[in-house]
Coordinates of C-alpha atoms in Angstrom, one line a residue:
Chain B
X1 CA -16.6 -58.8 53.7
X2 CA -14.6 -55.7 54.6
X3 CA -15.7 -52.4 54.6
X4 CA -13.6 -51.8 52.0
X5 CA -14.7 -54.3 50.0
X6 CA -18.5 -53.9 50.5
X7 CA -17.8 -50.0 49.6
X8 CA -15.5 -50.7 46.2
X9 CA -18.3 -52.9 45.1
X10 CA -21.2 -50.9 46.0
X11 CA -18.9 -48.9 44.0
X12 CA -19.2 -50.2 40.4
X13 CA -22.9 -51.5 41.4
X14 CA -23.3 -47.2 41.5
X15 CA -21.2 -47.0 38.5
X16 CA -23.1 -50.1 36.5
X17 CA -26.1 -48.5 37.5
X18 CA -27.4 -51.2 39.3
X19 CA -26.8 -49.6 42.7
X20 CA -30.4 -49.6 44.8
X21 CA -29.2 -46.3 45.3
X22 CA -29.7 -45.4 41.7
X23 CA -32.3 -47.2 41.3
X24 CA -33.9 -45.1 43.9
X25 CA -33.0 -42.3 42.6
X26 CA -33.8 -42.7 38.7
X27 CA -37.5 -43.4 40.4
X28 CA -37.7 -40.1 42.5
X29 CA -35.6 -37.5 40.0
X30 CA -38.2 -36.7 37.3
X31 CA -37.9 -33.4 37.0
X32 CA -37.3 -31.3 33.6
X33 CA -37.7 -27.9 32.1
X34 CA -40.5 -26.3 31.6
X35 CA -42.1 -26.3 28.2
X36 CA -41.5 -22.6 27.4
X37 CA -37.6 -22.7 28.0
X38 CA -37.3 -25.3 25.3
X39 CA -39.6 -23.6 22.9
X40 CA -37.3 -20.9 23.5
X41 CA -33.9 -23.1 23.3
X42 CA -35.5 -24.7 20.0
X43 CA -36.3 -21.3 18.6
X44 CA -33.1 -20.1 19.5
X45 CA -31.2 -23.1 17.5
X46 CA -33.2 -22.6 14.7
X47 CA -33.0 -19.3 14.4
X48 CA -29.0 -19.3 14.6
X49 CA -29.3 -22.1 11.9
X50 CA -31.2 -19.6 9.9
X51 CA -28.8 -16.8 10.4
X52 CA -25.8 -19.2 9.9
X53 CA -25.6 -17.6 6.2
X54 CA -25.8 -14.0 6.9
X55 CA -22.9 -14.6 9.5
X56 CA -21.0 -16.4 6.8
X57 CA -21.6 -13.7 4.4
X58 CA -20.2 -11.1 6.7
X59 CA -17.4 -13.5 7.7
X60 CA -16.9 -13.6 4.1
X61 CA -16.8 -9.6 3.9
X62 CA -14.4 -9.5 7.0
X63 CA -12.3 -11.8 5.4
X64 CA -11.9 -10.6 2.3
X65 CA -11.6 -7.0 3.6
X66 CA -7.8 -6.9 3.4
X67 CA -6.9 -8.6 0.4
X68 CA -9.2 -6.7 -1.5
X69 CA -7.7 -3.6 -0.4
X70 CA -4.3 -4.9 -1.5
X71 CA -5.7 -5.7 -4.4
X72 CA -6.9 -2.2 -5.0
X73 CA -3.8 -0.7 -3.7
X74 CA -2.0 -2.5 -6.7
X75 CA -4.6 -1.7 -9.6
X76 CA -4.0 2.2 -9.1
X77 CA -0.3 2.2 -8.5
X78 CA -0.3 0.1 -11.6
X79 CA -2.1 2.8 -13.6
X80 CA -0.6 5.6 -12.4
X81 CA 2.6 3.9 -13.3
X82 CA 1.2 3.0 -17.0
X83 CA -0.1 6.8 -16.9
X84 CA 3.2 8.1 -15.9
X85 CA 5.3 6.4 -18.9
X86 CA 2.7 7.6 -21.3
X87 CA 3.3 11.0 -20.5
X88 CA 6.7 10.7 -20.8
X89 CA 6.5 9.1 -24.0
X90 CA 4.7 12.2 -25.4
X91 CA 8.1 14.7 -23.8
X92 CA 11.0 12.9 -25.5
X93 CA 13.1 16.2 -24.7
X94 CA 12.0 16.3 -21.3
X95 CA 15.1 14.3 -19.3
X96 CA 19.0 14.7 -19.9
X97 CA 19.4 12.0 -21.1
X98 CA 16.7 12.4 -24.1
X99 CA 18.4 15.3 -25.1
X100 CA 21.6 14.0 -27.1
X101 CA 19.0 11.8 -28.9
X102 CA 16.9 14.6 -29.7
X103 CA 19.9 16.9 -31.7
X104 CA 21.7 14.0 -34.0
X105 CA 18.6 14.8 -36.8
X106 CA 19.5 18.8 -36.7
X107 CA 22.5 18.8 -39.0
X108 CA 21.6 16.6 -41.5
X109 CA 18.3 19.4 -41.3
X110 CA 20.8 21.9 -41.5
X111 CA 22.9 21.0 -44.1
X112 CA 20.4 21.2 -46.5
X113 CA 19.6 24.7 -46.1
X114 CA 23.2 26.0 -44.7
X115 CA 22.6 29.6 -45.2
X116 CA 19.1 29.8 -44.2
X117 CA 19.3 27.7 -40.8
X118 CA 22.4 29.8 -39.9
X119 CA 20.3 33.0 -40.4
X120 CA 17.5 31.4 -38.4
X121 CA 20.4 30.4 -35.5
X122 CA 21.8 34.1 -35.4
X123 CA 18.4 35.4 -34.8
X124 CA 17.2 33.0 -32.6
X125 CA 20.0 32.1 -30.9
X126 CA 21.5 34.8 -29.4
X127 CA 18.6 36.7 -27.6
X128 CA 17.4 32.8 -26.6
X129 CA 20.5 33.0 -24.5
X130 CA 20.2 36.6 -23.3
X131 CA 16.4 35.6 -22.0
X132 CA 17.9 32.6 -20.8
X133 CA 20.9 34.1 -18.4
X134 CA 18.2 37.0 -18.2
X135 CA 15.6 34.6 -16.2
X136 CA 17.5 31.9 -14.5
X137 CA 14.5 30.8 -12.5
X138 CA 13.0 29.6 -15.5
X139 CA 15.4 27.1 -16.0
X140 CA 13.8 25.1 -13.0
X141 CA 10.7 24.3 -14.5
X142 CA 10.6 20.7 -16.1
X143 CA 7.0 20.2 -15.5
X144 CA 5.5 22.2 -17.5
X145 CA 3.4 19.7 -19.9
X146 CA 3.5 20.3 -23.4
X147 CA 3.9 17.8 -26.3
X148 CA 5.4 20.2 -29.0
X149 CA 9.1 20.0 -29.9
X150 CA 9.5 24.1 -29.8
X151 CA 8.1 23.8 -25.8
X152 CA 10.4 20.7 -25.1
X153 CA 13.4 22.6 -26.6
X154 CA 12.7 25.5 -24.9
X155 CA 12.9 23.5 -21.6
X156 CA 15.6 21.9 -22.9
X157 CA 17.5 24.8 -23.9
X158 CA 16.7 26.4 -20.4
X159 CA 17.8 23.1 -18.9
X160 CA 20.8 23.2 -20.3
X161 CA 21.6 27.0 -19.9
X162 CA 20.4 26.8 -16.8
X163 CA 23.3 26.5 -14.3
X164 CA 24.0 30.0 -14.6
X165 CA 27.4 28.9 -12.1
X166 CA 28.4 25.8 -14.2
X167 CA 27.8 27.9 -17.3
X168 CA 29.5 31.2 -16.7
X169 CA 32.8 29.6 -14.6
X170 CA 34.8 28.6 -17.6
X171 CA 33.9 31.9 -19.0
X172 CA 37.5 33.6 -18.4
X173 CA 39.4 30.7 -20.2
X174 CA 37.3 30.7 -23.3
X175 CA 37.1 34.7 -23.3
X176 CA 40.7 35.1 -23.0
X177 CA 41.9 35.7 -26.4
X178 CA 38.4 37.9 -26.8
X179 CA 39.0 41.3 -25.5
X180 CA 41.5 42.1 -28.3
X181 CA 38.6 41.0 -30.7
X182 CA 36.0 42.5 -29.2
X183 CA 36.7 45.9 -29.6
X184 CA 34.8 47.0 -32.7
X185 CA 31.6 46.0 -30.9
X186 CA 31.0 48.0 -27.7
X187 CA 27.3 48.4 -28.0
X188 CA 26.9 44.3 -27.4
X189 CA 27.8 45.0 -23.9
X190 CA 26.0 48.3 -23.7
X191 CA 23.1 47.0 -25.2
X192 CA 23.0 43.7 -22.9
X193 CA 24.8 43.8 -19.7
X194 CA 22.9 41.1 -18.5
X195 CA 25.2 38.7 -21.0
X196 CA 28.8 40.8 -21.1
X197 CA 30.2 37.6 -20.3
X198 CA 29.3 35.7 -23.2
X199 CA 29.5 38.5 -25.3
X200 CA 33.6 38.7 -25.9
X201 CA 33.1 35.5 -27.0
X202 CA 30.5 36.0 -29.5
X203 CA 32.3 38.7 -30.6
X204 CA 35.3 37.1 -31.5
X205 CA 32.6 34.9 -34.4
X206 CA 33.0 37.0 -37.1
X207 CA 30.3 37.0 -40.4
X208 CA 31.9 34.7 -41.8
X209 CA 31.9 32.3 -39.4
X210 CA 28.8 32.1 -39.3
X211 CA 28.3 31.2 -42.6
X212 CA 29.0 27.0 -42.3
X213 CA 25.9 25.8 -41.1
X214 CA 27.2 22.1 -40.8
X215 CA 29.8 23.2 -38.4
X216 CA 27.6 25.2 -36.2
X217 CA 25.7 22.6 -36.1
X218 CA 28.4 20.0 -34.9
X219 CA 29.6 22.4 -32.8
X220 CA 25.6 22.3 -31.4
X221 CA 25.8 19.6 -31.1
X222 CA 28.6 18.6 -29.2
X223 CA 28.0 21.5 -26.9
X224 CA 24.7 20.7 -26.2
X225 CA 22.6 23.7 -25.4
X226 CA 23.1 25.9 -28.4
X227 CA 22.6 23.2 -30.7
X228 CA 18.9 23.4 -29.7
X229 CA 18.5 26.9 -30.1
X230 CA 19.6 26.3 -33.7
X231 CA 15.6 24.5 -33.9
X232 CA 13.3 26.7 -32.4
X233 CA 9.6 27.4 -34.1
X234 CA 8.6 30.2 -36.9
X235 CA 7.0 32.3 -34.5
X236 CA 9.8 32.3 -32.4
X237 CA 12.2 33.2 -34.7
X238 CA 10.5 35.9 -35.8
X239 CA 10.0 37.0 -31.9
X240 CA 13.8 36.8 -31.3
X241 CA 14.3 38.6 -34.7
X242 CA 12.6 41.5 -33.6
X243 CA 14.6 41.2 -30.0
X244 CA 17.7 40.4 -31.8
X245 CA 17.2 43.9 -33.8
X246 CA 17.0 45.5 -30.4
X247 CA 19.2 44.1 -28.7
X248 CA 21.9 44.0 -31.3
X249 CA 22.1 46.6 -33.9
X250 CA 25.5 45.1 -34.8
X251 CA 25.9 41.9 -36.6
X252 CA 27.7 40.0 -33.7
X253 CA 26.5 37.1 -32.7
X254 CA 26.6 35.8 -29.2
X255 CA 26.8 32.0 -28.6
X256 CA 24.2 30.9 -26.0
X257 CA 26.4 28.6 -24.5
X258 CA 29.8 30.4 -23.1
X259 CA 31.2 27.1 -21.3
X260 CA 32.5 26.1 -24.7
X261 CA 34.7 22.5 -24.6
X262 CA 38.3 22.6 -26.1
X263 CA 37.0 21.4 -29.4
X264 CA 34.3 24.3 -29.6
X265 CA 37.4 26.6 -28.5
X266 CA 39.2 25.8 -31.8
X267 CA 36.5 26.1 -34.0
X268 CA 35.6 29.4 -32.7
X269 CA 38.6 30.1 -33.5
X270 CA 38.3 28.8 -36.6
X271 CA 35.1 30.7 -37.0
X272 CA 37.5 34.1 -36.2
X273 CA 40.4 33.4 -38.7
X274 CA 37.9 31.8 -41.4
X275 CA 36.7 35.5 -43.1
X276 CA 40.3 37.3 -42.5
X277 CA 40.2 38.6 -45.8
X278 CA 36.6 40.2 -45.5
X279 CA 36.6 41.6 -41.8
X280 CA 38.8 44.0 -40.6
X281 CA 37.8 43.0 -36.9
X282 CA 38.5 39.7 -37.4
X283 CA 42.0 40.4 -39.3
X284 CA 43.2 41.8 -36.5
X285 CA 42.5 39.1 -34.1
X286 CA 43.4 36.6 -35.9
X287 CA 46.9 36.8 -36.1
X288 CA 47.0 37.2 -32.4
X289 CA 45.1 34.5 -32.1
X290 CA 47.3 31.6 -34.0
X291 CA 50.2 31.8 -35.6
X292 CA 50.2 31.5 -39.6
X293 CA 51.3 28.0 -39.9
X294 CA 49.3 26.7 -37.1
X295 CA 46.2 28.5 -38.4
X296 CA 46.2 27.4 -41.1
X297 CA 47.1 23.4 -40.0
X298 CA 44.0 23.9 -38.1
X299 CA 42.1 25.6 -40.7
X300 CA 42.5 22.8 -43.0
X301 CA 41.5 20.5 -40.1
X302 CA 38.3 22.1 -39.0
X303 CA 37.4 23.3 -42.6
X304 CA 37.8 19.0 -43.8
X305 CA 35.5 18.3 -41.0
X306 CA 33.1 21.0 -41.0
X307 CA 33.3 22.4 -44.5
X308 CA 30.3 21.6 -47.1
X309 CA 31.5 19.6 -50.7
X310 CA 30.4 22.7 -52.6
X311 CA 31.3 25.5 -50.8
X312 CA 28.5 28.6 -51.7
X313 CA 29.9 32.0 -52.7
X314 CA 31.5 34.0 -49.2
X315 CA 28.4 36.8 -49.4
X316 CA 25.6 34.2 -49.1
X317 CA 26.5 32.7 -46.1
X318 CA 27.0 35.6 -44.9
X319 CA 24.0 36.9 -41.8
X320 CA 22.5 39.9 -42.8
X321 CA 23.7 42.2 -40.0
X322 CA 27.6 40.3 -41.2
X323 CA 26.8 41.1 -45.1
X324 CA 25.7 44.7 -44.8
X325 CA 28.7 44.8 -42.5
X326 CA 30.9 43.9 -45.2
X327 CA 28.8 46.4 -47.8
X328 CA 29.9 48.8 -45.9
X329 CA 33.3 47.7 -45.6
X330 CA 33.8 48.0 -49.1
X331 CA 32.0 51.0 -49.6
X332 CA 35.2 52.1 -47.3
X333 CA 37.4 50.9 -48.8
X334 CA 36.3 52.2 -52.1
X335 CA 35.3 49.5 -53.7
X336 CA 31.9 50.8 -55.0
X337 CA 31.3 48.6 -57.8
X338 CA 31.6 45.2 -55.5
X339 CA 29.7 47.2 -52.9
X340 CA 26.8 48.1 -55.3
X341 CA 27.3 43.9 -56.5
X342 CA 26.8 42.4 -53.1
X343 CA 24.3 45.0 -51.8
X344 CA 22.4 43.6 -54.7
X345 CA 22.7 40.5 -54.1
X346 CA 21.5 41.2 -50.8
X347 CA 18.4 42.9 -51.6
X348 CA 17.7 39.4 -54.0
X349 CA 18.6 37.5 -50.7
X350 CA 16.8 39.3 -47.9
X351 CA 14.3 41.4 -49.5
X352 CA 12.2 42.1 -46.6
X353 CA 15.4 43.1 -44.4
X354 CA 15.5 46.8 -43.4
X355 CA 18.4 48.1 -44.8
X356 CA 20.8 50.3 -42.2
X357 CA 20.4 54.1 -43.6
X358 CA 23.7 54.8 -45.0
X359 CA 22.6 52.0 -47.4
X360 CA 19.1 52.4 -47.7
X361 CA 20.6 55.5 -50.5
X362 CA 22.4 54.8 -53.4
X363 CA 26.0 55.8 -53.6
Chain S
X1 CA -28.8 -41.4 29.3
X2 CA -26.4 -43.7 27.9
X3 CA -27.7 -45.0 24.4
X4 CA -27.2 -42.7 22.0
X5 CA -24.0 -41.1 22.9
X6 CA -22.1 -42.5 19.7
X7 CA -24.6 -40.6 18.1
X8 CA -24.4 -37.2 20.2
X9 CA -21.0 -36.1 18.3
X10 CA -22.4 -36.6 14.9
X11 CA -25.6 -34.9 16.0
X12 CA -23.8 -31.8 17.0
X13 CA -22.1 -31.8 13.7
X14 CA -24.7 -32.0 11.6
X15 CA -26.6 -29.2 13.2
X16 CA -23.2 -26.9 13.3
X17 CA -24.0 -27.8 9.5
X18 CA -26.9 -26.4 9.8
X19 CA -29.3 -29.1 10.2
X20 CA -32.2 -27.5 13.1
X21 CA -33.5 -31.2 13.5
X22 CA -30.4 -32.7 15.0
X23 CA -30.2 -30.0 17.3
X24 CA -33.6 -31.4 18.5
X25 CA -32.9 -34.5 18.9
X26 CA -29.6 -33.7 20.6
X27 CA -31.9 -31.6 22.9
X28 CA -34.3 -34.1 23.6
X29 CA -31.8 -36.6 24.6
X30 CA -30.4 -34.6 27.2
X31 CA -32.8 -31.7 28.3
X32 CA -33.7 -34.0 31.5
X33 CA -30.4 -34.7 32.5
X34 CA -29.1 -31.4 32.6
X35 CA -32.0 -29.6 34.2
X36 CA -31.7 -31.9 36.6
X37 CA -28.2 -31.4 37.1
X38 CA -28.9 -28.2 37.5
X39 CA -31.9 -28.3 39.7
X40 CA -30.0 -30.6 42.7
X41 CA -27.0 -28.1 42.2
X42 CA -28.6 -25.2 42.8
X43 CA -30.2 -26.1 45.7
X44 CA -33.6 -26.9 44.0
X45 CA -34.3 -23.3 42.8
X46 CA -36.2 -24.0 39.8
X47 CA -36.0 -20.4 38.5
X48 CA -32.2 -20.3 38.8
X49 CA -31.6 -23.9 37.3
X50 CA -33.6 -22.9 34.1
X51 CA -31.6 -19.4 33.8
X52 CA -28.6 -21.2 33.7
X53 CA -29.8 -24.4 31.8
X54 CA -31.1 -21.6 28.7
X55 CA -27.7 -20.0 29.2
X56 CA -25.9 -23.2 28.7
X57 CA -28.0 -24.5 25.8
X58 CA -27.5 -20.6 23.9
X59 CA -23.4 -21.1 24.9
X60 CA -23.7 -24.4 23.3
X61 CA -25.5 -23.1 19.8
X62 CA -23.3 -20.2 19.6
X63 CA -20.3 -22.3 19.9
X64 CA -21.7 -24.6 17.4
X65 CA -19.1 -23.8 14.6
X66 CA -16.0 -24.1 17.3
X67 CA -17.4 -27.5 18.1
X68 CA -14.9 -30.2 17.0
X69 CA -15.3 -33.9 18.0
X70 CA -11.7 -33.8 20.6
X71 CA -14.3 -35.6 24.0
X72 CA -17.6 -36.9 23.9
X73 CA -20.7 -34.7 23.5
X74 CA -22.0 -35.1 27.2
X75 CA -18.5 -34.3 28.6
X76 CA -18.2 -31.2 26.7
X77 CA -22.0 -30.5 27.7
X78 CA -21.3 -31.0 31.4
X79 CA -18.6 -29.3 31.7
X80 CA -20.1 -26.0 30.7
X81 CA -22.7 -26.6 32.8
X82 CA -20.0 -27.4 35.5
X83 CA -18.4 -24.4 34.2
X84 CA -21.4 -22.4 35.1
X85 CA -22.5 -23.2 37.9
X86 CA -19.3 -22.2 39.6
X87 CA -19.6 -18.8 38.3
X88 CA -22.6 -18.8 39.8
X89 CA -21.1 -19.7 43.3
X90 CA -18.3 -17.3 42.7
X91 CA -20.8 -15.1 42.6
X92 CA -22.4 -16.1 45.8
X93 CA -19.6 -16.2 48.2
X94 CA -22.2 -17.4 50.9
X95 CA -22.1 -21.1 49.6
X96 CA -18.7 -23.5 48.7
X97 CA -18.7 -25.3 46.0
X98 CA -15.3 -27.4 46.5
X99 CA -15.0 -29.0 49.9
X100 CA -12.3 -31.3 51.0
X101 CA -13.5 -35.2 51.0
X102 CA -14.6 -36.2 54.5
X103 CA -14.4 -33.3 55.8
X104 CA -18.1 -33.1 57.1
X105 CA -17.9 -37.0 56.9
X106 CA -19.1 -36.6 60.6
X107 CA -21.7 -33.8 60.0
X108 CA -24.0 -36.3 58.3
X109 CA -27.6 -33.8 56.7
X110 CA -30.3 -33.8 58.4
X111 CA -32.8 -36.2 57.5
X112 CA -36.5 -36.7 57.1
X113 CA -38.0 -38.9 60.1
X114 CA -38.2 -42.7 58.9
X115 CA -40.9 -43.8 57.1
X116 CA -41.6 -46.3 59.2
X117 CA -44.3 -44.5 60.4
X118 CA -45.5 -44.3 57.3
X119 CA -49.3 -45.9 57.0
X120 CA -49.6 -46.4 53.3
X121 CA -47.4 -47.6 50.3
X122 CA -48.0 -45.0 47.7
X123 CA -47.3 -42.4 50.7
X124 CA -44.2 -44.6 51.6
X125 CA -43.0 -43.6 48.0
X126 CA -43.4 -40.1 48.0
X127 CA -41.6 -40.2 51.5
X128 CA -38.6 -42.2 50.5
X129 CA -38.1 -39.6 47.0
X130 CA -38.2 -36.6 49.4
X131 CA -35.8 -38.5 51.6
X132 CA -33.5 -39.1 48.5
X133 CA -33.5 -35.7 47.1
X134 CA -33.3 -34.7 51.2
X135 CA -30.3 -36.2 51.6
X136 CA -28.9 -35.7 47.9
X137 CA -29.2 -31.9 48.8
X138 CA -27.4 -32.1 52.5
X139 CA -24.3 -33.5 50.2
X140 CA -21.4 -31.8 49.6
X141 CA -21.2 -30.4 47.1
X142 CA -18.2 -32.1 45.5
X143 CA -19.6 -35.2 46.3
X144 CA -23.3 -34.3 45.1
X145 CA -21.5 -32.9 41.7
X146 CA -19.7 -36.4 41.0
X147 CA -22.7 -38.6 41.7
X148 CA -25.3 -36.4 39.8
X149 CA -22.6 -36.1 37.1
X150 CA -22.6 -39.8 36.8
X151 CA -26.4 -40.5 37.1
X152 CA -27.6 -37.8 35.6
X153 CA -24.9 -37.4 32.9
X154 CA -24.1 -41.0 32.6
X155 CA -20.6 -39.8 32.7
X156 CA -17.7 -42.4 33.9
X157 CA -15.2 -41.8 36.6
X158 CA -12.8 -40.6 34.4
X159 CA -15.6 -38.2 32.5
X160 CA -16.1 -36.7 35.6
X161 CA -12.3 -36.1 36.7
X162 CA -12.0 -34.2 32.9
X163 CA -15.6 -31.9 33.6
X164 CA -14.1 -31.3 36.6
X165 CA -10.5 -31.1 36.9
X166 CA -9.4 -33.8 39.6
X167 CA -7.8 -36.8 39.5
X168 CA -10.4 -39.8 38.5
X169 CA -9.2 -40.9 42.5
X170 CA -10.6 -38.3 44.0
X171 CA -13.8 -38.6 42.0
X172 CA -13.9 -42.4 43.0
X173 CA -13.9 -41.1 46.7
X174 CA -16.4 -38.8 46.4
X175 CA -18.4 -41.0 45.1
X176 CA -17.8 -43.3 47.5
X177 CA -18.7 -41.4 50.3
X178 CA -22.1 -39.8 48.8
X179 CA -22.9 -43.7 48.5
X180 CA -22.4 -44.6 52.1
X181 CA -24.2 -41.4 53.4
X182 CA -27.2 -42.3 51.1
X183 CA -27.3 -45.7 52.1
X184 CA -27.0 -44.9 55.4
X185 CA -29.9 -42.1 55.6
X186 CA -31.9 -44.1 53.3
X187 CA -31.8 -47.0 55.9
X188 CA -33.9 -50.2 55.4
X189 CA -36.0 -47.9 52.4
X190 CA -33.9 -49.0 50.3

């Protein structure tokens, strides 16, 4: 037998363990570990076999940590999202788009009480506007919370009046045609500098064109702004009353909204031809304004859309400031009689209104 | 060491499942071994071998929820013992754990005189299991590691080349050659 042999096969006797050499050595190797290392080792597997839970519970906490949090993230964006429409539900006026929604129920409102609404529009709409272009800032502000329709109109009519550029730009081609018109009313502009440039134009409304509510109120409507101002609470009509008195001792009316469209443009000056045989002022603007034939092709036009069925008598739609006006126009002109008639029938009408002094003493 | 070992994998599973009395019996089975290991290893410095043997056994149970039956039990128990005891010689530059095979082939360890002058049997014993561990310890050590991996850990040739990283060739040499220089010191004792 070889070495090499004799060594492979001493080999696998070593690796079938029946190598005198391990035997040997599984007789001499009898060492082991002392009694307190495996106490120790024992105590050691138990106790991580007893602690196995708790680690699983915090493994549980680490792995939950994250989802959870997205979970959380989720719940209050959804609420504040849910919160968020609510409150916009409860300010229907509050966005530009609301606020063509919002005006469609006014005319209908106003054409049951023509007269009266128009009285409540020339008292609250013209000093609304001259606070409005007064305070610009305040045109800003669409967060102020408030769920009452006079708030959300106010915002909206400060939203919409707002743009004191945008508003007052087209102001030259609507006024053009004013100036001759405006004349008989100086103390507008003295009174109110702050709104000379929508004054020509309100000028150029005469008493009478005041008087049919449902057109005002189309014309509201399509032009937006003043529409609102047609609307506002009792208190603040009675607030702007005692500006308007103020403000205006004349019986002008100024239209909030000077950026008038094409359409408004005609009925305005519709609204300035309409009392031609009461008002002087408006008299002589008129027939600068249109010619005859034309007027009155657009009269027809603007009086079949705007006109009420039943038409009331001239004098009640009449504003008060307009109808003393006329009073005294008669008085001038001598009619006494008709004078005396419609101051009557003013005193029935407006009882509470102070009466100018010239009037306030019988003739 | 070697009955049992179907038995080791499912032992270490059920006490990664919690169960504290497989872990004992998975103890039991192999406590001797790996001391052991551990002891001729270290140069038979008791105090050292149970450091590292308590270290390997708290490795082991902390790793208990990693374990996953890929080897047998034993090889993955050896080899962090394996694992461990080179960090220990890494540590202690003045000893070499990995020497080439045959290199101190003619360097043979010192042994203890023969026993032939040995009066009595019972003495003749004790003489011949000093001479063992005597020349078990002069070993290399890459030779020492293979053969106390394979009778201590019962591992096979090709156990051993996975615990420690070499071909199962070079394992077969180094086994072969801590062989011869046993028989050889050993003499007629044997």
């Amino acid at each position: 037998m070889t070495n090499q042999s004799r060594e492979d096969s001493d080999l696998e006797a070593l690796l079938a363990r029946k190598s005198d050499v391990s035997r040997a050595w599984r007789a001499t190797s009898a060492d082991e570990p002392s009694v307190a290392v495996d106490d120790a080792i024992r105590a050691a597997a138990r106790r991580a076999v007893s602690a196995g839970p708790q680690a699983s519970r915090t493994s549980f906490a680490v792995r939950w940590r994250i989802p959870l949090s997205i979970a959380a993230v989720l719940v209050v964006s959804a609420s504040l999202t849910v919160l968020v429409s609510e409150e916009k539900q409860h300010l229907p006026g509050m966005t530009s788009q609301d606020l063509p929604r919002a005006v469609p129920p006014q005319p209908a409102e106003l054409n049951a009480a023509p007269a009266r609404r128009d009285e409540e529009a020339r008292q609250v709409g013209s000093p609304r506007v001259l606070s409005d272009s007064a305070m610009p800032s305040q045109s800003t502000d669409r967060k102020a919370p408030t769920g009452k329709a006079s708030g959300a109109m106010d915002r909206a009519t400060n939203k919409a009046t707002a743009p004191a550029p945008q508003v007052t730009a087209p102001a030259p081609q609507v006024t053009a045609p004013a100036p001759q018109v405006t004349a008989p009313a100086p103390q507008v502009t003295a009174s109110a500098p702050q709104v000379t440039a929508p004054a020509p134009q309100a000028t150029a409304v005469t008493p009478a064109a005041i008087a049919p509510a449902p057109h005002r109120a189309t014309s509201a409507a399509q032009a937006g702004a003043p529409a609102r101002n047609d609307s506002p609470s009792v208190d603040s009509d009675a607030r702007t009353n005692a500006e308007l008195k103020q403000v205006l001792p004349s019986s002008r009316e100024l239209p909030s909204q000077p950026a008038a469209q094409s359409e408004a443009m005609s009925k305005r000056k519709f609204e300035q031809e309409a009392p031609a045989p009461q008002s002087p002022e408006a008299d002589s603007a008129a027939p600068r304004a249109l010619p005859a034939p034309a007027r009155a092709t657009a009269n027809a036009q603007l009086r079949s859309r705007v006109t009420p069925a039943k038409e009331p008598a001239a004098e009640e739609n009449l504003a008060p400031a307009a109808w003393i006006e006329r009073i005294l126009d008669l008085r001038r002109e001598g009619k006494l009689k008709e004078a005396a008639d419609s101051l009557e029938a003013f005193r029935r009408r407006y009882p509470d209104y102070s009466l100018p002094l010239e009037l306030s003493t019988p003739r | 060491m070697g009955e049992g070992d179907s038995g080791d994998e499912a032992l270490m599973l059920r006490y990664a499942g919690g169960d504290a009395a497989a872990f004992d019996d998975l103890y039991a089975r192999h406590r001797g071994g790996l001391y052991r290991y551990l002891l001729r290893q270290l140069g038979n410095n008791r105090a050292l071998a149970e450091e590292l043997f308590q270290e390997i056994w708290m490795n082991l149970i902390g790793a208990r929820s990693r374990y996953r039956v890929e080897a047998k039990f034993t090889t993955w128990l050896y080899t962090l013992a394996h694992n461990r005891v080179v960090d220990h010689y890494r540590r202690h530059r003045n000893m070499t754990m990995v020497t080439v095979d045959g290199e101190d082939e003619d360097d043979p360890p010192e042994l203890p005189a023969p026993g032939t002058a040995q009066p009595e049997r019972i003495v003749e014993a004790r003489e011949q299991a000093a001479r063992l561990l005597a020349l078990i310890e002069g070993l290399p050590l890459a030779q020492r590691e293979a053969f106390l991996l394979h009778e201590e850990g019962g591992l096979s040739i090709d156990e051993i080349a996975s615990v420690i990283g070499v071909d199962r060739e070079a394992i077969k040499s180094r086994l072969r050659y801590a062989l011869d220089k046993l028989r050889g010191g050993m003499g007629d004792a044997l």
